[in-house]
Short mmCIF file of C-alpha atoms and ligand atoms in Angstrom, two decimals:
data_model
loop_
_atom_site.label_atom_id
_atom_site.label_comp_id
_atom_site.label_asym_id
_atom_site.label_seq_id
_atom_site.Cartn_x
_atom_site.Cartn_y
_atom_site.Cartn_z
CA MET A 1 -10.14 -4.83 -11.57
CA LYS A 2 -8.48 -5.21 -14.94
CA ILE A 3 -4.74 -5.79 -14.80
CA ALA A 4 -2.14 -5.84 -17.58
CA VAL A 5 1.26 -7.48 -17.15
CA VAL A 6 3.97 -6.50 -19.66
CA GLY A 7 6.44 -9.27 -20.54
CA SER A 8 6.57 -12.87 -21.74
CA GLY A 9 8.75 -15.02 -19.50
CA GLY A 10 8.55 -17.37 -16.54
CA ARG A 11 8.86 -14.38 -14.23
CA GLU A 12 5.73 -12.83 -15.74
CA HIS A 13 3.90 -16.15 -15.44
CA ALA A 14 4.77 -16.29 -11.72
CA ILE A 15 3.60 -12.68 -11.23
CA ILE A 16 0.32 -13.40 -13.05
CA LYS A 17 -0.42 -16.55 -11.02
CA LYS A 18 0.15 -14.60 -7.81
CA ILE A 19 -1.92 -11.58 -8.85
CA LYS A 20 -4.78 -13.94 -9.74
CA GLU A 21 -5.09 -14.83 -6.04
CA ASN A 22 -6.59 -11.37 -5.37
CA PRO A 23 -10.39 -11.78 -5.49
CA GLN A 24 -10.86 -8.26 -6.89
CA VAL A 25 -9.00 -9.15 -10.06
CA GLU A 26 -11.44 -9.92 -12.89
CA THR A 27 -9.16 -10.04 -15.93
CA ILE A 28 -5.42 -10.21 -16.50
CA TYR A 29 -3.94 -9.37 -19.88
CA ALA A 30 -0.39 -10.40 -20.77
CA LEU A 31 1.43 -8.15 -23.24
CA PRO A 32 2.47 -10.25 -25.09
CA GLY A 33 2.63 -13.31 -22.76
CA ASN A 34 3.28 -16.75 -24.28
CA GLY A 35 1.51 -20.01 -25.02
CA GLY A 36 1.83 -21.23 -21.43
CA ILE A 37 0.79 -17.93 -19.85
CA ALA A 38 -2.35 -18.16 -22.01
CA ALA A 39 -3.71 -20.68 -19.46
CA ASP A 40 -3.76 -17.94 -16.80
CA ALA A 41 -4.19 -14.66 -18.71
CA THR A 42 -5.49 -13.25 -21.98
CA CYS A 43 -2.46 -12.82 -24.22
CA VAL A 44 -2.45 -9.76 -26.46
CA ALA A 45 -0.06 -9.33 -29.40
CA VAL A 46 1.64 -6.16 -28.14
CA GLY A 47 5.42 -6.39 -27.75
CA ALA A 48 7.03 -5.53 -24.42
CA LYS A 49 9.13 -2.79 -26.06
CA ASP A 50 6.20 -1.24 -27.93
CA ILE A 51 5.54 1.57 -25.45
CA GLU A 52 2.98 3.29 -27.69
CA GLY A 53 1.15 0.01 -28.24
CA ILE A 54 1.12 -0.73 -24.50
CA VAL A 55 -0.34 2.68 -23.62
CA LYS A 56 -2.91 2.45 -26.43
CA PHE A 57 -4.09 -1.00 -25.33
CA CYS A 58 -4.33 -0.01 -21.66
CA LYS A 59 -6.28 3.17 -22.50
CA GLU A 60 -8.70 1.46 -24.86
CA ASN A 61 -9.35 -1.39 -22.45
CA LYS A 62 -9.60 0.79 -19.33
CA ILE A 63 -6.89 -1.11 -17.48
CA ASP A 64 -6.82 -0.29 -13.76
CA TYR A 65 -3.22 -1.22 -13.05
CA VAL A 66 -0.23 -2.24 -15.18
CA VAL A 67 2.77 -4.28 -14.06
CA VAL A 68 5.83 -3.57 -16.20
CA ALA A 69 8.06 -6.58 -15.50
CA PRO A 70 11.06 -6.52 -17.94
CA ASP A 71 13.99 -4.10 -17.99
CA ASP A 72 13.67 -2.85 -21.57
CA PRO A 73 10.25 -1.17 -21.31
CA LEU A 74 11.18 0.32 -17.92
CA VAL A 75 14.36 1.86 -19.32
CA LEU A 76 12.35 3.04 -22.37
CA GLY A 77 9.91 4.88 -20.08
CA ALA A 78 6.81 2.65 -20.10
CA VAL A 79 5.80 3.72 -16.58
CA ASP A 80 6.26 7.42 -17.46
CA ALA A 81 4.13 7.01 -20.60
CA LEU A 82 1.35 5.15 -18.74
CA GLU A 83 1.26 7.64 -15.86
CA ALA A 84 1.11 10.53 -18.33
CA GLU A 85 -2.21 9.01 -19.43
CA GLY A 86 -3.38 8.59 -15.85
CA ILE A 87 -2.80 4.83 -15.76
CA PRO A 88 -1.02 3.68 -12.58
CA ALA A 89 1.83 1.22 -13.12
CA PHE A 90 4.25 -0.89 -11.11
CA GLY A 91 7.91 -0.19 -11.74
CA PRO A 92 10.36 2.71 -11.75
CA LYS A 93 10.24 5.62 -14.16
CA ALA A 94 13.00 5.76 -16.78
CA ASN A 95 15.14 8.17 -14.75
CA ALA A 96 15.32 5.59 -11.92
CA ALA A 97 15.42 2.46 -14.12
CA ILE A 98 18.78 3.80 -15.32
CA ILE A 99 20.23 2.13 -12.21
CA GLU A 100 20.02 -1.05 -14.33
CA GLY A 101 20.19 0.63 -17.74
CA SER A 102 23.66 2.11 -17.20
CA LYS A 103 26.42 0.44 -15.21
CA VAL A 104 28.48 3.64 -15.43
CA PHE A 105 25.59 5.47 -13.74
CA SER A 106 25.14 2.84 -11.02
CA LYS A 107 28.87 2.58 -10.26
CA ASN A 108 29.21 6.37 -10.02
CA LEU A 109 26.13 6.51 -7.79
CA MET A 110 27.62 3.93 -5.42
CA LYS A 111 30.95 5.74 -5.33
CA LYS A 112 29.31 9.14 -4.64
CA TYR A 113 27.22 7.76 -1.77
CA GLY A 114 29.75 5.32 -0.29
CA ILE A 115 27.80 2.15 -1.10
CA PRO A 116 30.13 -0.90 -1.03
CA THR A 117 30.95 -2.27 -4.48
CA ALA A 118 34.01 -3.40 -6.48
CA ALA A 119 36.61 -0.69 -7.22
CA TYR A 120 36.34 0.39 -10.87
CA GLU A 121 37.26 2.70 -13.72
CA THR A 122 34.97 3.80 -16.55
CA PHE A 123 36.03 4.37 -20.18
CA ASP A 124 34.46 5.84 -23.30
CA ASP A 125 37.69 5.49 -25.27
CA ALA A 126 38.91 2.04 -26.32
CA ASP A 127 42.60 3.07 -26.50
CA LYS A 128 42.56 4.28 -22.90
CA ALA A 129 40.81 1.09 -21.77
CA LEU A 130 43.38 -1.04 -23.63
CA GLU A 131 46.19 0.93 -21.98
CA TYR A 132 44.57 0.40 -18.56
CA VAL A 133 44.29 -3.38 -18.85
CA LYS A 134 48.07 -3.56 -19.48
CA THR A 135 48.66 -2.81 -15.80
CA CYS A 136 45.41 -3.40 -13.87
CA PRO A 137 45.11 -6.30 -11.37
CA ILE A 138 44.14 -9.65 -12.98
CA PRO A 139 41.59 -11.27 -12.99
CA THR A 140 39.49 -8.26 -13.91
CA VAL A 141 35.88 -7.76 -14.96
CA VAL A 142 34.89 -5.91 -18.12
CA LYS A 143 31.26 -4.74 -18.40
CA ALA A 144 29.33 -3.07 -21.19
CA ASP A 145 27.55 0.00 -19.84
CA GLY A 146 24.05 -0.71 -21.16
CA LEU A 147 21.56 -3.57 -21.30
CA ALA A 148 23.01 -6.64 -23.01
CA LEU A 149 20.58 -9.48 -22.26
CA GLY A 150 22.65 -10.39 -19.21
CA LYS A 151 25.66 -11.15 -21.44
CA GLY A 152 27.62 -7.90 -21.22
CA VAL A 153 29.93 -9.02 -18.39
CA ILE A 154 33.26 -10.70 -19.13
CA ILE A 155 35.49 -12.07 -16.38
CA ALA A 156 38.99 -11.85 -17.83
CA MET A 157 41.51 -14.28 -16.35
CA SER A 158 44.44 -12.77 -18.30
CA ARG A 159 45.49 -9.42 -19.85
CA GLU A 160 44.87 -10.88 -23.31
CA GLU A 161 41.30 -11.79 -22.39
CA ALA A 162 40.73 -8.35 -20.89
CA ALA A 163 42.03 -6.63 -24.05
CA GLU A 164 39.91 -8.96 -26.19
CA ALA A 165 36.82 -8.08 -24.11
CA VAL A 166 37.49 -4.35 -24.51
CA ARG A 167 37.89 -4.76 -28.28
CA SER A 168 34.76 -6.88 -28.73
CA ILE A 169 32.56 -4.57 -26.64
CA MET A 170 33.94 -1.15 -27.68
CA LEU A 171 35.28 -1.67 -31.21
CA ASP A 172 33.32 -4.64 -32.62
CA LYS A 173 30.21 -3.42 -30.77
CA GLN A 174 29.17 -6.94 -29.80
CA PHE A 175 26.37 -5.43 -27.71
CA GLY A 176 25.70 -2.44 -29.96
CA ALA A 177 25.45 1.00 -28.38
CA SER A 178 25.44 -0.66 -24.91
CA GLY A 179 29.22 -0.84 -25.39
CA ASN A 180 29.84 2.86 -26.09
CA GLN A 181 31.10 3.04 -22.53
CA ILE A 182 32.51 0.29 -20.32
CA VAL A 183 33.24 -0.35 -16.67
CA ILE A 184 36.40 -2.27 -15.76
CA GLU A 185 36.23 -3.42 -12.18
CA GLU A 186 37.93 -5.35 -9.44
CA PHE A 187 37.28 -9.11 -9.42
CA MET A 188 35.43 -10.03 -6.23
CA GLU A 189 35.12 -13.42 -4.61
CA GLY A 190 32.47 -14.92 -2.35
CA PRO A 191 28.99 -16.40 -2.48
CA GLU A 192 26.37 -14.48 -4.46
CA VAL A 193 22.97 -13.58 -3.06
CA THR A 194 19.99 -11.98 -4.77
CA VAL A 195 17.65 -9.82 -2.73
CA LEU A 196 14.53 -8.53 -4.47
CA SER A 197 12.91 -5.69 -2.58
CA PHE A 198 9.74 -3.65 -2.74
CA THR A 199 10.16 0.08 -2.38
CA ASP A 200 7.94 3.15 -2.70
CA GLY A 201 10.97 5.44 -2.52
CA LYS A 202 10.47 5.96 1.22
CA VAL A 203 10.78 2.52 2.79
CA VAL A 204 12.33 -0.66 1.46
CA LYS A 205 10.85 -4.07 2.26
CA PRO A 206 13.16 -6.90 1.18
CA MET A 207 11.66 -10.16 -0.02
CA VAL A 208 13.06 -13.53 0.94
CA SER A 209 16.65 -13.88 -0.40
CA SER A 210 17.53 -16.27 -3.21
CA MET A 211 20.39 -17.93 -5.11
CA ASP A 212 20.60 -18.19 -8.90
CA HIS A 213 22.47 -20.93 -10.83
CA LYS A 214 23.80 -19.19 -13.92
CA ARG A 215 25.96 -21.84 -15.57
CA ALA A 216 24.42 -24.24 -18.06
CA HIS A 217 25.70 -27.52 -16.59
CA ASP A 218 25.96 -29.35 -13.28
CA ASN A 219 28.74 -28.32 -10.86
CA ASP A 220 28.57 -24.77 -12.26
CA GLU A 221 30.26 -25.77 -15.49
CA GLY A 222 29.47 -24.64 -19.02
CA LEU A 223 28.39 -21.29 -20.39
CA ASN A 224 26.58 -18.53 -18.57
CA THR A 225 22.82 -18.58 -19.10
CA GLY A 226 19.84 -16.49 -18.10
CA GLY A 227 19.60 -18.80 -15.04
CA MET A 228 19.10 -22.59 -14.80
CA GLY A 229 17.50 -22.70 -11.37
CA THR A 230 17.07 -20.94 -8.04
CA ILE A 231 16.52 -21.63 -4.38
CA ALA A 232 15.16 -19.46 -1.57
CA PRO A 233 16.07 -18.41 1.01
CA ASN A 234 19.82 -18.18 0.37
CA PRO A 235 21.72 -19.79 3.30
CA TYR A 236 24.59 -17.28 2.95
CA TYR A 237 22.17 -14.45 3.71
CA THR A 238 22.31 -14.64 7.48
CA LYS A 239 20.54 -12.25 9.85
CA GLU A 240 23.84 -10.44 10.36
CA VAL A 241 24.46 -10.05 6.61
CA ALA A 242 20.85 -8.89 6.16
CA ASP A 243 21.25 -6.20 8.81
CA THR A 244 24.49 -4.96 7.23
CA CYS A 245 22.84 -4.90 3.79
CA MET A 246 19.88 -2.87 5.07
CA GLU A 247 22.12 -0.31 6.77
CA LYS A 248 24.98 -0.05 4.25
CA ILE A 249 23.32 -0.88 0.93
CA PHE A 250 19.49 -0.93 0.73
CA LEU A 251 18.58 2.27 2.59
CA PRO A 252 21.59 4.24 1.24
CA THR A 253 20.62 3.26 -2.32
CA ILE A 254 17.01 4.49 -1.91
CA GLU A 255 18.34 7.68 -0.27
CA ALA A 256 20.93 8.21 -3.02
CA LEU A 257 18.31 7.90 -5.75
CA ASN A 258 16.04 10.36 -3.92
CA LYS A 259 18.89 12.85 -3.57
CA GLU A 260 19.56 12.58 -7.28
CA GLY A 261 15.89 13.33 -8.02
CA ARG A 262 15.38 9.79 -9.31
CA THR A 263 13.00 8.28 -6.75
CA PHE A 264 12.67 4.54 -7.35
CA LYS A 265 9.32 2.79 -6.99
CA GLY A 266 8.75 -0.87 -7.76
CA CYS A 267 11.06 -3.85 -7.32
CA LEU A 268 14.72 -3.07 -6.82
CA TYR A 269 16.96 -6.10 -7.34
CA PHE A 270 20.18 -6.21 -5.34
CA GLY A 271 22.78 -8.60 -6.78
CA LEU A 272 25.22 -9.01 -3.89
CA MET A 273 28.49 -10.75 -3.23
CA ILE A 274 29.38 -11.67 0.35
CA THR A 275 33.12 -10.91 0.27
CA LYS A 276 35.56 -11.25 3.14
CA ASP A 277 35.18 -7.48 3.58
CA GLY A 278 31.39 -7.78 3.85
CA PRO A 279 28.53 -7.63 1.37
CA LYS A 280 29.11 -5.63 -1.82
CA VAL A 281 26.87 -4.77 -4.75
CA VAL A 282 27.59 -6.71 -7.96
CA GLU A 283 24.68 -5.18 -9.82
CA TYR A 284 21.32 -3.52 -9.49
CA ASN A 285 18.32 -4.47 -11.59
CA SER A 286 15.22 -2.32 -11.78
CA ARG A 287 12.81 -5.27 -11.80
CA PHE A 288 12.09 -8.77 -10.52
CA GLY A 289 14.76 -11.36 -11.37
CA ASP A 290 14.13 -14.37 -13.56
CA PRO A 291 14.17 -17.19 -12.31
CA GLU A 292 14.40 -15.71 -8.76
CA THR A 293 10.74 -14.66 -8.95
CA GLN A 294 9.72 -18.29 -9.47
CA VAL A 295 10.97 -19.17 -5.95
CA VAL A 296 10.28 -15.88 -4.16
CA LEU A 297 6.63 -15.30 -5.09
CA PRO A 298 5.43 -18.83 -4.24
CA LEU A 299 6.63 -18.08 -0.68
CA LEU A 300 4.80 -14.74 -0.46
CA GLU A 301 1.85 -14.92 1.92
CA SER A 302 0.64 -11.33 1.61
CA ASP A 303 -1.31 -10.12 -1.42
CA LEU A 304 1.05 -9.22 -4.27
CA LEU A 305 -1.23 -6.76 -6.04
CA THR A 306 -1.84 -4.82 -2.81
CA ILE A 307 1.90 -4.53 -2.22
CA MET A 308 2.58 -3.47 -5.81
CA GLN A 309 -0.07 -0.76 -5.59
CA ALA A 310 1.41 0.39 -2.27
CA THR A 311 4.76 0.98 -3.99
CA THR A 312 3.01 3.15 -6.57
CA TYR A 313 0.94 5.13 -4.07
CA GLY A 314 3.63 5.53 -1.40
CA THR A 315 1.88 3.45 1.28
CA LEU A 316 4.37 0.60 1.61
CA GLU A 317 5.16 1.46 5.24
CA GLU A 318 1.71 0.36 6.41
CA THR A 319 1.40 -2.55 3.96
CA GLU A 320 2.22 -6.05 5.11
CA VAL A 321 4.89 -7.99 3.22
CA ARG A 322 4.98 -11.44 4.84
CA PHE A 323 6.65 -14.62 3.64
CA MET A 324 6.04 -18.23 4.66
CA ASP A 325 8.66 -19.80 6.86
CA LYS A 326 9.38 -22.40 4.16
CA LYS A 327 11.93 -23.05 1.43
CA ALA A 328 11.52 -23.08 -2.34
CA ALA A 329 13.46 -24.38 -5.34
CA CYS A 330 12.99 -23.91 -9.09
CA VAL A 331 14.50 -26.09 -11.82
CA ILE A 332 14.58 -24.62 -15.33
CA MET A 333 13.81 -27.09 -18.12
CA ALA A 334 15.57 -25.90 -21.27
CA SER A 335 15.92 -27.03 -24.86
CA ASP A 336 18.99 -29.25 -25.27
CA GLY A 337 21.87 -27.12 -26.57
CA TYR A 338 20.83 -23.90 -24.82
CA PRO A 339 22.41 -21.31 -24.51
CA GLU A 340 23.87 -22.04 -27.95
CA HIS A 341 22.04 -23.85 -30.74
CA TYR A 342 18.83 -25.71 -30.01
CA GLU A 343 15.72 -26.93 -31.81
CA LYS A 344 12.19 -25.76 -31.11
CA GLY A 345 8.68 -26.98 -31.82
CA TYR A 346 8.42 -30.06 -29.56
CA GLU A 347 5.06 -30.67 -27.87
CA ILE A 348 4.91 -30.01 -24.12
CA THR A 349 2.49 -31.73 -21.78
CA ILE A 350 2.09 -30.76 -18.13
CA ASP A 351 0.16 -33.02 -15.74
CA ASP A 352 -2.77 -31.09 -14.22
CA GLU A 353 -1.79 -31.69 -10.63
CA VAL A 354 1.49 -29.73 -11.01
CA SER A 355 0.44 -26.97 -13.41
CA ASN A 356 0.24 -24.42 -10.60
CA MET A 357 3.99 -24.78 -9.96
CA VAL A 358 5.02 -24.60 -13.62
CA PHE A 359 6.04 -21.20 -14.99
CA VAL A 360 6.25 -21.13 -18.75
CA ALA A 361 8.81 -19.00 -20.61
CA GLY A 362 9.68 -20.26 -24.11
CA ALA A 363 6.52 -21.87 -25.49
CA LYS A 364 3.80 -21.13 -28.02
CA LEU A 365 0.32 -22.47 -28.70
CA GLU A 366 -0.31 -23.94 -32.13
CA ASP A 367 -3.58 -25.74 -32.98
CA GLY A 368 -4.26 -26.13 -29.28
CA LYS A 369 -0.87 -27.73 -28.60
CA LEU A 370 1.82 -26.19 -26.44
CA LEU A 371 5.17 -26.30 -28.28
CA THR A 372 8.70 -25.45 -27.13
CA ASN A 373 9.71 -22.09 -28.56
CA GLY A 374 12.86 -20.96 -26.77
CA GLY A 375 16.02 -21.89 -24.91
CA ARG A 376 14.62 -21.76 -21.43
CA VAL A 377 11.26 -23.45 -21.87
CA LEU A 378 9.77 -23.42 -18.37
CA GLY A 379 10.51 -23.52 -14.66
CA CYS A 380 9.29 -26.14 -12.16
CA SER A 381 9.05 -24.96 -8.55
CA GLY A 382 8.66 -26.83 -5.29
CA ILE A 383 8.09 -25.76 -1.70
CA GLY A 384 9.06 -27.62 1.47
CA ASP A 385 9.77 -27.28 5.17
CA THR A 386 13.42 -27.92 4.43
CA LEU A 387 15.53 -27.06 1.40
CA GLU A 388 15.98 -30.81 0.68
CA GLU A 389 12.21 -31.24 0.57
CA ALA A 390 11.73 -28.16 -1.63
CA ILE A 391 14.35 -29.46 -4.09
CA ARG A 392 12.75 -32.93 -4.09
CA ASN A 393 9.36 -31.38 -4.75
CA ALA A 394 10.69 -29.24 -7.62
CA TYR A 395 12.19 -32.34 -9.30
CA LYS A 396 8.89 -34.19 -8.79
CA VAL A 397 7.25 -31.43 -10.85
CA VAL A 398 9.97 -31.88 -13.50
CA ASP A 399 8.96 -35.57 -13.74
CA LYS A 400 5.41 -34.54 -14.57
CA VAL A 401 6.36 -32.21 -17.41
CA HIS A 402 7.09 -33.88 -20.72
CA PHE A 403 8.77 -32.76 -23.95
CA ASP A 404 11.46 -34.09 -26.23
CA ASN A 405 14.90 -32.53 -26.55
CA GLN A 406 14.82 -31.34 -22.93
CA TYR A 407 17.75 -30.47 -20.72
CA TYR A 408 17.94 -29.46 -17.08
CA ARG A 409 20.48 -29.37 -14.29
CA HIS A 410 20.30 -32.13 -11.70
CA ASP A 411 22.11 -30.25 -8.93
CA ILE A 412 19.98 -27.19 -8.27
CA GLY A 413 20.37 -26.29 -4.59
CA GLN A 414 23.24 -28.69 -3.87
CA ARG A 415 25.73 -25.88 -3.25
CA ALA A 416 23.28 -24.21 -0.88
CA LEU A 417 22.80 -27.50 1.01
CA LYS A 418 26.56 -27.61 1.65
CA ALA A 419 26.75 -23.96 2.81
P1 AMP B 1 26.17 -8.76 -13.66
O1 AMP B 1 25.42 -8.82 -14.96
O2 AMP B 1 26.82 -7.46 -13.39
O3 AMP B 1 25.39 -9.32 -12.53
O4 AMP B 1 27.32 -9.85 -13.79
C1 AMP B 1 27.00 -11.18 -14.11
C2 AMP B 1 27.78 -12.11 -13.23
O5 AMP B 1 29.18 -11.88 -13.38
C3 AMP B 1 27.52 -11.91 -11.74
O6 AMP B 1 26.40 -12.60 -11.30
C4 AMP B 1 28.80 -12.44 -11.13
O7 AMP B 1 28.76 -13.85 -11.05
C5 AMP B 1 29.85 -12.05 -12.14
N1 AMP B 1 30.48 -10.79 -11.75
C6 AMP B 1 30.09 -9.54 -12.08
N2 AMP B 1 30.90 -8.62 -11.52
C7 AMP B 1 31.84 -9.29 -10.85
C8 AMP B 1 32.99 -8.91 -10.07
N3 AMP B 1 33.32 -7.62 -9.91
N4 AMP B 1 33.74 -9.89 -9.52
C9 AMP B 1 33.41 -11.18 -9.69
N5 AMP B 1 32.37 -11.62 -10.41
C10 AMP B 1 31.58 -10.68 -10.98
N1 LIG B 2 18.50 -13.95 -12.69
C1 LIG B 2 19.20 -12.77 -13.01
C2 LIG B 2 18.38 -11.66 -13.53
O1 LIG B 2 17.17 -11.69 -13.55
O2 LIG B 2 18.96 -10.68 -13.98
#
């Protein structure tokens, strides 16, 4: 089988390494991939948002199955375009990917179907939003409607900050057209849990839960980032919480999307907060999380490609999704200065014995050398019987990866250990 994976991050590298375990897979193409992914797949210079280019490549090269990993191409209709040409693909169609593509849509969906989430108001008029924040409860959370590279959420601790957020999103268009509408919602408190789940639109099979570490520095200080590390499973996701989530959130969401004529197939990401009133949805994503994937997939025992195809063909019910009874941790090694200013172009070396647990994101190949080429450079994962051991193993991998100007958090998993 010939497989194409759309995307270029650590998440895509983890997906590719897992798909490679299927003996029927002959070739994997990464569109566009990166210099580190090139060790595991054939990288092709087609951008992840170039839907026409993706379809053309897959047609010409008779690709048997395509995995569309990032949000942008899903929202732009990559799966629709591939299926129109008879090429099966993993991921939701555009009309279902909107659950990530529009926060106004997802909040209204949750309200209509009684799915627990923060109370909210939506606005398409800046004056009305500015009027609202004069009296709403504080702290409050201001969110741009559309995709904003994970940066479109502002937690406002004062009325001034809330008004400033409204102005920067709606008037200064900090996130472009993504800010034409906004959601202003209730500030929730409690531990956060990510649950990635496979669904074919009929059944939902959750993967092992995980915990992201979004802040740049130790002790959850510093700026928000794309994620500096993850652990799995998440200790706050108890059996009781999991049962509640299945009954009140996961199944109702799949049902709601079906009722709206927007059947979701692929990986549905539930960003949850365990509040004192029970689990509530913080956000949905229409794809695997990054760097959650780098701890979840190493624990997957069943065959990933088989499961992905089952979501496409509607046979997930009879397909096994089994995880090891172990723990995993992933430490992101970034360029010093990320998420603000940082330098690129430093040579990376990875000792052979750990390369299987290294997932490369921001790197390029030049004259046979792997060079840093982004803020988040790569992720180092470890597995263990206990969380302590998994964390230790992840940091052992870090010690065997070398590049100058590196930065990583030293406390990945510490909060989970204290839970
Ligand atoms: P989102 O992109 O919607 O996941 O938001 C990014 C992050 O902002 C989340 O992971 C939470 O840490 C935080 N956040 C979002 N919405 C809320 C909320 N209503 N209350 C508290 N924190 C929130
Ligand atoms: N780790 C958060 C995300 O993938 O959106």
